[in-house]
mmCIF file of C-alpha atoms in Angstrom:
data_model
loop_
_atom_site.group_PDB
_atom_site.id
_atom_site.type_symbol
_atom_site.label_atom_id
_atom_site.label_comp_id
_atom_site.label_asym_id
_atom_site.label_seq_id
_atom_site.Cartn_x
_atom_site.Cartn_y
_atom_site.Cartn_z
ATOM 1 C CA UNK A 11 -21.087 -10.023 -22.199
ATOM 2 C CA UNK A 12 -20.656 -13.364 -20.484
ATOM 3 C CA UNK A 13 -20.119 -12.795 -16.758
ATOM 4 C CA UNK A 14 -16.947 -14.797 -16.062
ATOM 5 C CA UNK A 15 -15.704 -12.772 -13.085
ATOM 6 C CA UNK A 16 -14.538 -14.658 -9.989
ATOM 7 C CA UNK A 17 -12.810 -13.476 -6.798
ATOM 8 C CA UNK A 18 -10.743 -15.400 -4.274
ATOM 9 C CA UNK A 19 -9.657 -13.634 -1.082
ATOM 10 C CA UNK A 20 -7.096 -15.423 1.024
ATOM 11 C CA UNK A 21 -7.622 -15.364 4.784
ATOM 12 C CA UNK A 22 -5.198 -12.438 5.063
ATOM 13 C CA UNK A 23 -7.521 -10.270 2.944
ATOM 14 C CA UNK A 24 -10.840 -11.967 3.621
ATOM 15 C CA UNK A 25 -12.714 -9.111 5.312
ATOM 16 C CA UNK A 26 -11.763 -6.569 2.642
ATOM 17 C CA UNK A 27 -12.465 -9.181 -0.024
ATOM 18 C CA UNK A 28 -16.033 -9.623 1.200
ATOM 19 C CA UNK A 29 -16.625 -5.880 1.004
ATOM 20 C CA UNK A 30 -15.111 -5.659 -2.483
ATOM 21 C CA UNK A 31 -17.404 -8.515 -3.539
ATOM 22 C CA UNK A 32 -20.453 -6.701 -2.118
ATOM 23 C CA UNK A 33 -19.573 -3.539 -4.050
ATOM 24 C CA UNK A 34 -19.145 -5.427 -7.329
ATOM 25 C CA UNK A 35 -22.403 -7.343 -6.794
ATOM 26 C CA UNK A 36 -24.236 -4.048 -6.259
ATOM 27 C CA UNK A 37 -22.724 -2.496 -9.379
ATOM 28 C CA UNK A 38 -23.501 -5.524 -11.544
ATOM 29 C CA UNK A 39 -26.772 -6.615 -9.950
ATOM 30 C CA UNK A 40 -25.316 -10.036 -9.130
ATOM 31 C CA UNK A 41 -25.516 -12.342 -6.117
ATOM 32 C CA UNK A 42 -21.898 -13.330 -5.594
ATOM 33 C CA UNK A 43 -18.487 -13.430 -7.277
ATOM 34 C CA UNK A 44 -16.586 -14.832 -4.308
ATOM 35 C CA UNK A 45 -15.134 -18.335 -4.327
ATOM 36 C CA UNK A 46 -14.037 -19.605 -0.928
ATOM 37 C CA UNK A 47 -10.616 -21.098 -0.336
ATOM 38 C CA UNK A 48 -8.536 -22.424 2.534
ATOM 39 C CA UNK A 49 -4.982 -23.501 3.253
ATOM 40 C CA UNK A 50 -5.151 -26.165 5.995
ATOM 41 C CA UNK A 51 -1.911 -27.250 7.621
ATOM 42 C CA UNK A 52 -0.542 -30.560 8.763
ATOM 43 C CA UNK A 53 0.897 -30.826 12.279
ATOM 44 C CA UNK A 54 4.370 -30.446 10.757
ATOM 45 C CA UNK A 55 3.463 -26.965 9.518
ATOM 46 C CA UNK A 56 3.213 -28.026 5.861
ATOM 47 C CA UNK A 57 0.064 -26.960 4.038
ATOM 48 C CA UNK A 58 -2.050 -27.291 0.908
ATOM 49 C CA UNK A 59 -4.369 -24.977 -0.990
ATOM 50 C CA UNK A 60 -8.041 -25.846 -1.589
ATOM 51 C CA UNK A 61 -10.688 -23.939 -3.568
ATOM 52 C CA UNK A 62 -14.381 -24.727 -3.114
ATOM 53 C CA UNK A 63 -15.605 -24.800 -6.715
ATOM 54 C CA UNK A 64 -14.550 -24.832 -10.333
ATOM 55 C CA UNK A 65 -12.861 -21.781 -11.776
ATOM 56 C CA UNK A 66 -12.753 -23.146 -15.320
ATOM 57 C CA UNK A 67 -12.779 -20.318 -17.898
ATOM 58 C CA UNK A 68 -13.101 -17.686 -15.146
ATOM 59 C CA UNK A 69 -11.422 -14.282 -15.094
ATOM 60 C CA UNK A 70 -9.999 -14.838 -11.631
ATOM 61 C CA UNK A 71 -8.768 -12.203 -9.130
ATOM 62 C CA UNK A 72 -6.825 -13.528 -6.126
ATOM 63 C CA UNK A 73 -6.341 -11.060 -3.267
ATOM 64 C CA UNK A 74 -3.690 -11.362 -0.565
ATOM 65 C CA UNK A 75 -2.232 -9.161 2.183
ATOM 66 C CA UNK A 76 1.309 -10.392 2.793
ATOM 67 C CA UNK A 77 1.663 -7.969 5.738
ATOM 68 C CA UNK A 78 -1.175 -9.390 7.842
ATOM 69 C CA UNK A 79 0.607 -10.189 11.092
ATOM 70 C CA UNK A 80 -2.561 -11.099 13.007
ATOM 71 C CA UNK A 81 -2.890 -14.676 11.703
ATOM 72 C CA UNK A 82 -1.373 -17.772 13.308
ATOM 73 C CA UNK A 83 -1.047 -21.464 12.508
ATOM 74 C CA UNK A 84 -0.221 -24.468 14.630
ATOM 75 C CA UNK A 85 3.069 -26.293 14.116
ATOM 76 C CA UNK A 86 4.453 -29.023 16.352
ATOM 77 C CA UNK A 87 1.862 -28.180 18.996
ATOM 78 C CA UNK A 88 2.666 -24.454 19.130
ATOM 79 C CA UNK A 89 1.275 -21.415 17.347
ATOM 80 C CA UNK A 90 3.423 -19.489 14.882
ATOM 81 C CA UNK A 91 2.581 -16.026 13.581
ATOM 82 C CA UNK A 92 2.253 -15.903 9.796
ATOM 83 C CA UNK A 93 5.043 -13.966 8.105
ATOM 84 C CA UNK A 94 5.055 -12.441 4.609
ATOM 85 C CA UNK A 95 6.797 -15.643 3.473
ATOM 86 C CA UNK A 96 3.881 -17.750 4.781
ATOM 87 C CA UNK A 97 1.287 -15.573 3.060
ATOM 88 C CA UNK A 98 3.190 -15.725 -0.225
ATOM 89 C CA UNK A 99 3.437 -19.518 -0.034
ATOM 90 C CA UNK A 100 -0.331 -19.730 0.539
ATOM 91 C CA UNK A 101 -0.889 -17.538 -2.512
ATOM 92 C CA UNK A 102 1.132 -19.959 -4.627
ATOM 93 C CA UNK A 103 -0.826 -22.885 -3.182
ATOM 94 C CA UNK A 104 -4.139 -21.350 -4.242
ATOM 95 C CA UNK A 105 -2.783 -20.562 -7.713
ATOM 96 C CA UNK A 106 -1.610 -24.173 -7.979
ATOM 97 C CA UNK A 107 -5.053 -25.415 -6.889
ATOM 98 C CA UNK A 108 -6.542 -23.670 -9.935
ATOM 99 C CA UNK A 109 -4.770 -26.303 -12.077
ATOM 100 C CA UNK A 110 -4.385 -23.894 -14.985
ATOM 101 C CA UNK A 111 -8.149 -23.925 -15.662
ATOM 102 C CA UNK A 112 -8.873 -20.199 -15.250
ATOM 103 C CA UNK A 113 -8.948 -18.186 -18.463
ATOM 104 C CA UNK A 114 -6.959 -15.440 -16.757
ATOM 105 C CA UNK A 115 -5.431 -14.940 -13.288
ATOM 106 C CA UNK A 116 -4.769 -11.540 -11.755
ATOM 107 C CA UNK A 117 -3.120 -11.299 -8.354
ATOM 108 C CA UNK A 118 -4.166 -8.287 -6.268
ATOM 109 C CA UNK A 119 -1.252 -7.832 -3.850
ATOM 110 C CA UNK A 120 -1.492 -4.306 -2.386
ATOM 111 C CA UNK A 121 1.903 -4.480 -0.664
ATOM 112 C CA UNK A 122 4.287 -6.003 -3.188
ATOM 113 C CA UNK A 123 5.963 -8.948 -1.474
ATOM 114 C CA UNK A 124 9.688 -8.364 -0.784
ATOM 115 C CA UNK A 125 9.486 -4.956 -2.473
ATOM 116 C CA UNK A 126 11.963 -3.548 0.042
ATOM 117 C CA UNK A 127 14.526 -6.010 -1.332
ATOM 118 C CA UNK A 128 14.208 -4.516 -4.812
ATOM 119 C CA UNK A 129 17.868 -4.249 -5.749
ATOM 120 C CA UNK A 130 21.024 -6.078 -4.889
ATOM 121 C CA UNK A 131 24.311 -4.648 -3.727
ATOM 122 C CA UNK A 132 27.035 -7.206 -3.309
ATOM 123 C CA UNK A 133 26.329 -10.847 -2.495
ATOM 124 C CA UNK A 134 22.645 -10.770 -1.630
ATOM 125 C CA UNK A 135 19.345 -12.027 -2.982
ATOM 126 C CA UNK A 136 16.969 -10.133 -5.246
ATOM 127 C CA UNK A 137 13.754 -11.407 -3.702
ATOM 128 C CA UNK A 138 11.127 -9.188 -5.327
ATOM 129 C CA UNK A 139 12.291 -10.031 -8.847
ATOM 130 C CA UNK A 140 12.370 -13.753 -8.011
ATOM 131 C CA UNK A 141 8.786 -13.536 -6.713
ATOM 132 C CA UNK A 142 7.570 -11.830 -9.875
ATOM 133 C CA UNK A 143 9.238 -14.420 -12.105
ATOM 134 C CA UNK A 144 7.728 -17.231 -10.009
ATOM 135 C CA UNK A 145 4.208 -15.884 -10.462
ATOM 136 C CA UNK A 146 4.814 -15.479 -14.176
ATOM 137 C CA UNK A 147 5.981 -19.091 -14.364
ATOM 138 C CA UNK A 148 2.822 -20.237 -12.501
ATOM 139 C CA UNK A 149 0.572 -18.680 -15.143
ATOM 140 C CA UNK A 150 -0.383 -15.385 -13.521
ATOM 141 C CA UNK A 151 -1.325 -12.926 -16.245
ATOM 142 C CA UNK A 152 -1.289 -9.680 -14.293
ATOM 143 C CA UNK A 153 -0.428 -8.239 -10.885
ATOM 144 C CA UNK A 154 -2.136 -5.270 -9.249
ATOM 145 C CA UNK A 155 -0.146 -3.551 -6.521
ATOM 146 C CA UNK A 156 -0.199 -0.138 -4.854
ATOM 147 C CA UNK A 157 2.602 2.381 -4.558
ATOM 148 C CA UNK A 158 5.398 -0.127 -5.129
ATOM 149 C CA UNK A 159 8.577 0.690 -3.219
ATOM 150 C CA UNK A 160 10.403 0.790 -6.554
ATOM 151 C CA UNK A 161 8.121 1.007 -9.635
ATOM 152 C CA UNK A 162 11.028 -0.159 -11.812
ATOM 153 C CA UNK A 163 10.274 -3.707 -10.652
ATOM 154 C CA UNK A 164 7.792 -3.802 -13.549
ATOM 155 C CA UNK A 165 10.853 -4.114 -15.801
ATOM 156 C CA UNK A 166 11.225 -7.684 -14.550
ATOM 157 C CA UNK A 167 8.016 -8.568 -16.448
ATOM 158 C CA UNK A 168 8.182 -6.767 -19.803
ATOM 159 C CA UNK A 169 5.530 -9.022 -21.373
ATOM 160 C CA UNK A 170 3.202 -9.259 -18.375
ATOM 161 C CA UNK A 171 0.999 -6.645 -16.767
ATOM 162 C CA UNK A 172 2.006 -5.054 -13.479
ATOM 163 C CA UNK A 173 -0.388 -2.273 -12.502
ATOM 164 C CA UNK A 174 1.211 0.003 -9.906
ATOM 165 C CA UNK A 175 -1.718 2.041 -8.589
ATOM 166 C CA UNK A 176 -1.367 5.364 -6.777
ATOM 167 C CA UNK A 177 -3.774 6.105 -3.876
ATOM 168 C CA UNK A 178 -3.080 9.845 -4.265
ATOM 169 C CA UNK A 179 -6.746 10.598 -5.039
ATOM 170 C CA UNK A 180 -7.974 8.984 -1.832
ATOM 171 C CA UNK A 181 -5.345 10.803 0.246
ATOM 172 C CA UNK A 182 -6.419 14.093 -1.327
ATOM 173 C CA UNK A 183 -10.077 13.401 -0.633
ATOM 174 C CA UNK A 184 -9.312 12.410 2.957
ATOM 175 C CA UNK A 185 -7.223 15.494 3.704
ATOM 176 C CA UNK A 186 -9.612 17.984 2.104
ATOM 177 C CA UNK A 187 -12.606 16.366 3.807
ATOM 178 C CA UNK A 188 -11.018 16.579 7.247
ATOM 179 C CA UNK A 189 -9.558 20.091 6.952
ATOM 180 C CA UNK A 190 -11.461 23.077 5.570
ATOM 181 C CA UNK A 191 -8.622 25.606 5.831
ATOM 182 C CA UNK A 192 -5.897 24.138 3.604
ATOM 183 C CA UNK A 193 -4.522 26.875 1.353
ATOM 184 C CA UNK A 194 -3.396 25.139 -1.814
ATOM 185 C CA UNK A 195 -0.689 27.376 -3.240
ATOM 186 C CA UNK A 196 3.106 27.536 -3.190
ATOM 187 C CA UNK A 197 3.120 30.160 -0.418
ATOM 188 C CA UNK A 198 1.240 28.006 2.084
ATOM 189 C CA UNK A 199 1.748 24.319 1.197
ATOM 190 C CA UNK A 200 4.723 22.090 0.420
ATOM 191 C CA UNK A 201 5.057 18.369 -0.291
ATOM 192 C CA UNK A 202 8.116 16.750 1.234
ATOM 193 C CA UNK A 203 9.901 13.495 0.387
ATOM 194 C CA UNK A 204 11.442 11.869 3.492
ATOM 195 C CA UNK A 205 14.106 10.257 1.285
ATOM 196 C CA UNK A 206 15.178 10.095 -2.351
ATOM 197 C CA UNK A 207 13.014 7.008 -2.983
ATOM 198 C CA UNK A 208 9.829 8.987 -2.325
ATOM 199 C CA UNK A 209 10.704 11.797 -4.738
ATOM 200 C CA UNK A 210 8.631 10.497 -7.669
ATOM 201 C CA UNK A 211 5.467 10.338 -5.533
ATOM 202 C CA UNK A 212 6.069 13.834 -4.184
ATOM 203 C CA UNK A 213 6.786 15.325 -7.625
ATOM 204 C CA UNK A 214 3.514 13.869 -8.956
ATOM 205 C CA UNK A 215 1.408 15.267 -6.114
ATOM 206 C CA UNK A 216 3.144 18.647 -6.045
ATOM 207 C CA UNK A 217 2.669 19.005 -9.815
ATOM 208 C CA UNK A 218 -1.045 18.280 -9.573
ATOM 209 C CA UNK A 219 -1.502 20.590 -6.581
ATOM 210 C CA UNK A 220 0.669 23.302 -8.144
ATOM 211 C CA UNK A 221 3.017 23.687 -5.165
ATOM 212 C CA UNK A 222 6.733 23.220 -4.439
ATOM 213 C CA UNK A 223 8.604 20.228 -3.024
ATOM 214 C CA UNK A 224 11.313 19.616 -0.460
ATOM 215 C CA UNK A 225 13.398 16.495 0.045
ATOM 216 C CA UNK A 226 15.422 14.819 2.750
ATOM 217 C CA UNK A 227 18.237 12.471 1.952
ATOM 218 C CA UNK A 228 19.452 9.840 4.354
ATOM 219 C CA UNK A 229 23.077 9.719 5.429
ATOM 220 C CA UNK A 230 23.737 6.096 6.328
ATOM 221 C CA UNK A 231 26.422 4.132 8.131
ATOM 222 C CA UNK A 232 27.506 1.789 5.341
ATOM 223 C CA UNK A 233 30.027 0.052 7.591
ATOM 224 C CA UNK A 234 27.280 -1.654 9.612
ATOM 225 C CA UNK A 235 23.999 -3.498 9.038
ATOM 226 C CA UNK A 236 21.276 -3.506 11.715
ATOM 227 C CA UNK A 237 17.941 -5.314 11.193
ATOM 228 C CA UNK A 238 18.851 -5.854 7.551
ATOM 229 C CA UNK A 239 19.660 -2.250 6.655
ATOM 230 C CA UNK A 240 22.448 0.268 7.017
ATOM 231 C CA UNK A 241 21.445 2.505 9.958
ATOM 232 C CA UNK A 242 20.579 6.135 9.274
ATOM 233 C CA UNK A 243 22.988 8.668 10.742
ATOM 234 C CA UNK A 244 21.024 11.802 9.840
ATOM 235 C CA UNK A 245 18.343 13.285 7.547
ATOM 236 C CA UNK A 246 19.526 16.327 5.560
ATOM 237 C CA UNK A 247 16.954 18.706 4.036
ATOM 238 C CA UNK A 248 16.972 20.198 0.550
ATOM 239 C CA UNK A 249 14.220 22.728 -0.082
ATOM 240 C CA UNK A 250 12.814 26.191 0.442
ATOM 241 C CA UNK A 251 11.566 28.109 3.470
ATOM 242 C CA UNK A 252 8.977 26.218 5.564
ATOM 243 C CA UNK A 253 8.174 28.978 8.025
ATOM 244 C CA UNK A 254 4.393 29.208 8.569
ATOM 245 C CA UNK A 255 3.618 26.617 5.869
ATOM 246 C CA UNK A 256 1.645 23.375 5.970
ATOM 247 C CA UNK A 257 3.820 20.400 5.031
ATOM 248 C CA UNK A 258 2.697 17.034 3.672
ATOM 249 C CA UNK A 259 5.213 14.214 4.040
ATOM 250 C CA UNK A 260 4.607 11.433 1.508
ATOM 251 C CA UNK A 261 6.030 7.910 1.667
ATOM 252 C CA UNK A 262 5.059 4.390 0.695
ATOM 253 C CA UNK A 263 5.245 2.936 4.215
ATOM 254 C CA UNK A 264 5.774 3.568 7.885
ATOM 255 C CA UNK A 265 7.655 0.652 9.453
ATOM 256 C CA UNK A 266 9.176 1.450 12.851
ATOM 257 C CA UNK A 267 8.265 5.148 12.609
ATOM 258 C CA UNK A 268 11.736 6.345 13.592
ATOM 259 C CA UNK A 269 12.561 7.984 10.255
ATOM 260 C CA UNK A 270 9.230 9.742 9.894
ATOM 261 C CA UNK A 271 9.475 11.168 13.423
ATOM 262 C CA UNK A 272 12.984 12.489 12.745
ATOM 263 C CA UNK A 273 11.807 14.097 9.489
ATOM 264 C CA UNK A 274 8.796 15.698 11.201
ATOM 265 C CA UNK A 275 11.005 17.072 13.959
ATOM 266 C CA UNK A 276 13.272 18.764 11.437
ATOM 267 C CA UNK A 277 10.317 20.173 9.507
ATOM 268 C CA UNK A 278 8.846 21.563 12.719
ATOM 269 C CA UNK A 279 12.202 23.108 13.681
ATOM 270 C CA UNK A 280 12.107 24.917 10.326
ATOM 271 C CA UNK A 281 8.887 26.622 11.358
ATOM 272 C CA UNK A 282 6.187 24.541 9.659
ATOM 273 C CA UNK A 283 2.665 25.331 10.829
ATOM 274 C CA UNK A 284 1.094 21.869 10.454
ATOM 275 C CA UNK A 285 2.487 18.520 9.313
ATOM 276 C CA UNK A 286 0.401 15.823 7.656
ATOM 277 C CA UNK A 287 1.717 12.380 6.764
ATOM 278 C CA UNK A 288 0.528 10.362 3.748
ATOM 279 C CA UNK A 289 1.730 6.760 3.915
ATOM 280 C CA UNK A 290 0.135 4.043 1.805
ATOM 281 C CA UNK A 291 1.090 1.236 4.178
ATOM 282 C CA UNK A 292 1.059 1.712 7.934
ATOM 283 C CA UNK A 293 2.986 -1.297 9.239
ATOM 284 C CA UNK A 294 4.001 0.160 12.633
ATOM 285 C CA UNK A 295 6.274 -2.805 13.285
ATOM 286 C CA UNK A 296 7.667 -1.436 16.568
ATOM 287 C CA UNK A 297 4.374 -0.332 18.079
ATOM 288 C CA UNK A 298 3.179 3.245 18.580
ATOM 289 C CA UNK A 299 5.259 4.624 21.456
ATOM 290 C CA UNK A 300 7.476 6.806 19.212
ATOM 291 C CA UNK A 301 4.529 8.211 17.290
ATOM 292 C CA UNK A 302 2.444 8.778 20.421
ATOM 293 C CA UNK A 303 5.285 10.780 21.956
ATOM 294 C CA UNK A 304 5.889 12.729 18.726
ATOM 295 C CA UNK A 305 2.192 13.631 18.516
ATOM 296 C CA UNK A 306 2.185 14.789 22.145
ATOM 297 C CA UNK A 307 5.188 16.989 21.334
ATOM 298 C CA UNK A 308 3.264 18.510 18.408
ATOM 299 C CA UNK A 309 5.620 17.165 15.731
ATOM 300 C CA UNK A 310 2.760 16.187 13.395
ATOM 301 C CA UNK A 311 -0.993 16.720 13.144
ATOM 302 C CA UNK A 312 -2.390 13.679 11.325
ATOM 303 C CA UNK A 313 -1.293 10.380 9.822
ATOM 304 C CA UNK A 314 -3.219 9.081 6.817
ATOM 305 C CA UNK A 315 -2.689 5.437 5.814
ATOM 306 C CA UNK A 316 -4.857 2.992 3.875
ATOM 307 C CA UNK A 317 -6.659 -0.244 4.754
ATOM 308 C CA UNK A 318 -4.700 -2.033 2.019
ATOM 309 C CA UNK A 319 -2.812 -3.878 4.767
ATOM 310 C CA UNK A 320 -3.933 -5.191 8.131
ATOM 311 C CA UNK A 321 -4.711 -2.385 10.577
ATOM 312 C CA UNK A 322 -4.130 -3.029 14.251
ATOM 313 C CA UNK A 323 -7.109 -2.263 16.492
ATOM 314 C CA UNK A 324 -4.921 0.003 18.605
ATOM 315 C CA UNK A 325 -4.095 2.075 15.516
ATOM 316 C CA UNK A 326 -7.742 2.667 14.634
ATOM 317 C CA UNK A 327 -8.306 4.176 18.094
ATOM 318 C CA UNK A 328 -5.525 6.769 17.788
ATOM 319 C CA UNK A 329 -6.647 10.400 17.809
ATOM 320 C CA UNK A 330 -4.051 11.296 15.200
ATOM 321 C CA UNK A 331 -4.956 8.509 12.757
ATOM 322 C CA UNK A 332 -7.144 8.684 9.649
ATOM 323 C CA UNK A 333 -7.900 5.478 7.739
ATOM 324 C CA UNK A 334 -8.259 5.690 3.961
ATOM 325 C CA UNK A 335 -10.737 3.062 2.748
ATOM 326 C CA UNK A 336 -9.613 1.573 -0.582
ATOM 327 C CA UNK A 337 -12.254 -1.170 -0.975
ATOM 328 C CA UNK A 338 -14.284 0.740 -3.559
ATOM 329 C CA UNK A 339 -11.142 1.525 -5.568
ATOM 330 C CA UNK A 340 -10.098 -2.126 -5.614
ATOM 331 C CA UNK A 341 -13.584 -2.998 -6.843
ATOM 332 C CA UNK A 342 -13.251 -0.353 -9.590
ATOM 333 C CA UNK A 343 -9.885 -1.806 -10.643
ATOM 334 C CA UNK A 344 -11.289 -5.346 -10.862
ATOM 335 C CA UNK A 345 -14.362 -4.093 -12.728
ATOM 336 C CA UNK A 346 -12.190 -2.178 -15.212
ATOM 337 C CA UNK A 347 -9.792 -5.064 -15.864
ATOM 338 C CA UNK A 348 -12.635 -7.545 -16.260
ATOM 339 C CA UNK A 349 -14.268 -5.281 -18.865
ATOM 340 C CA UNK A 350 -10.900 -4.797 -20.651
ATOM 341 C CA UNK A 351 -11.126 -1.035 -20.238
ATOM 342 C CA UNK A 352 -8.155 1.372 -19.894
ATOM 343 C CA UNK A 353 -6.470 1.374 -16.494
ATOM 344 C CA UNK A 354 -4.561 4.665 -16.750
ATOM 345 C CA UNK A 355 -7.303 6.848 -15.171
ATOM 346 C CA UNK A 356 -7.184 4.590 -12.094
ATOM 347 C CA UNK A 357 -3.421 4.044 -11.932
ATOM 348 C CA UNK A 358 -2.587 7.779 -11.927
ATOM 349 C CA UNK A 359 -5.870 9.668 -11.352
ATOM 350 C CA UNK A 360 -4.524 13.128 -12.153
ATOM 351 C CA UNK A 361 -7.772 14.508 -13.611
ATOM 352 C CA UNK A 362 -9.873 13.475 -10.622
ATOM 353 C CA UNK A 363 -7.357 14.947 -8.174
ATOM 354 C CA UNK A 364 -7.396 18.273 -10.054
ATOM 355 C CA UNK A 365 -11.201 18.214 -10.046
ATOM 356 C CA UNK A 366 -11.251 17.529 -6.287
ATOM 357 C CA UNK A 367 -8.916 20.472 -5.679
ATOM 358 C CA UNK A 368 -10.977 22.798 -7.907
ATOM 359 C CA UNK A 369 -14.150 21.886 -6.034
ATOM 360 C CA UNK A 370 -12.395 22.442 -2.699
ATOM 361 C CA UNK A 371 -11.162 25.892 -3.713
ATOM 362 C CA UNK A 372 -14.566 26.945 -5.041
ATOM 363 C CA UNK A 373 -16.398 26.330 -1.755
#
């Protein structure tokens, strides 16, 4: 088969991109698949996208982390921090620089841009859908994302591929590697959804593990909007007895950390033995003070998040933090798509999770 694979990693995902490239080169006995790019800016803050070599007839994979808050650019003599909007604009610039010459373009966007604005109520924008239609218009053939806030966003693109990948396998491997005394049965373990939006993830994991679920629902103050959302008044629990059980709270992201701390407190008050948190994206937008205090109070035992988004150095030093490395899985996804092989075993890896659990129980 003609080797037409090419990878572009924007600055926001450059370090992970290099590692993904190294993995693919090792698997395929190749020297390099990476094509360098840059988005230089004028003093006004305007920019342009540049790629270093031809991508004609290439199966191209462009990787971007729209949540990377560590990058800055100079505008009018001062430095601005790059926002998700800036990262998304740079992605479009690089796609435009391809000039339609690639045979196929796949965007690997682990955190789906504007996925929190996935539905409209009243007179407001529907940003995630607009983004998806823009990429379709620009000639993108497929999008790979992880644990989308609302998987129904794929309905925006009925004739285009949107692979919504679950990192449930990697979370399982991480937990069962770190802890040798997890009893995987309905008498000792429960998966818990911190809100109704997380229910689908929790049902999937609980079904594979063969345990029960619990769910919190958020009571909100719909008369007010603070920081773009209706503030949460309380979390109410629906579920069975938690006394003496291990609980795993599963969500797509941790932003400020306030909700997850409140949920953990209520679980602990119901007698849970240990509390583990699975969150695909650890944004920690308000720092770590709330989580540090909650950990000191014994409200949770471990937080597992992935390296699919930028990880602050301070986070990596936390005693309670476990980083799930997804570089090899991204490489497997690119390898599978490039070979036109089925994606289902990677999107929802049920069989491998069951196998991991069987092996854990047999030891």
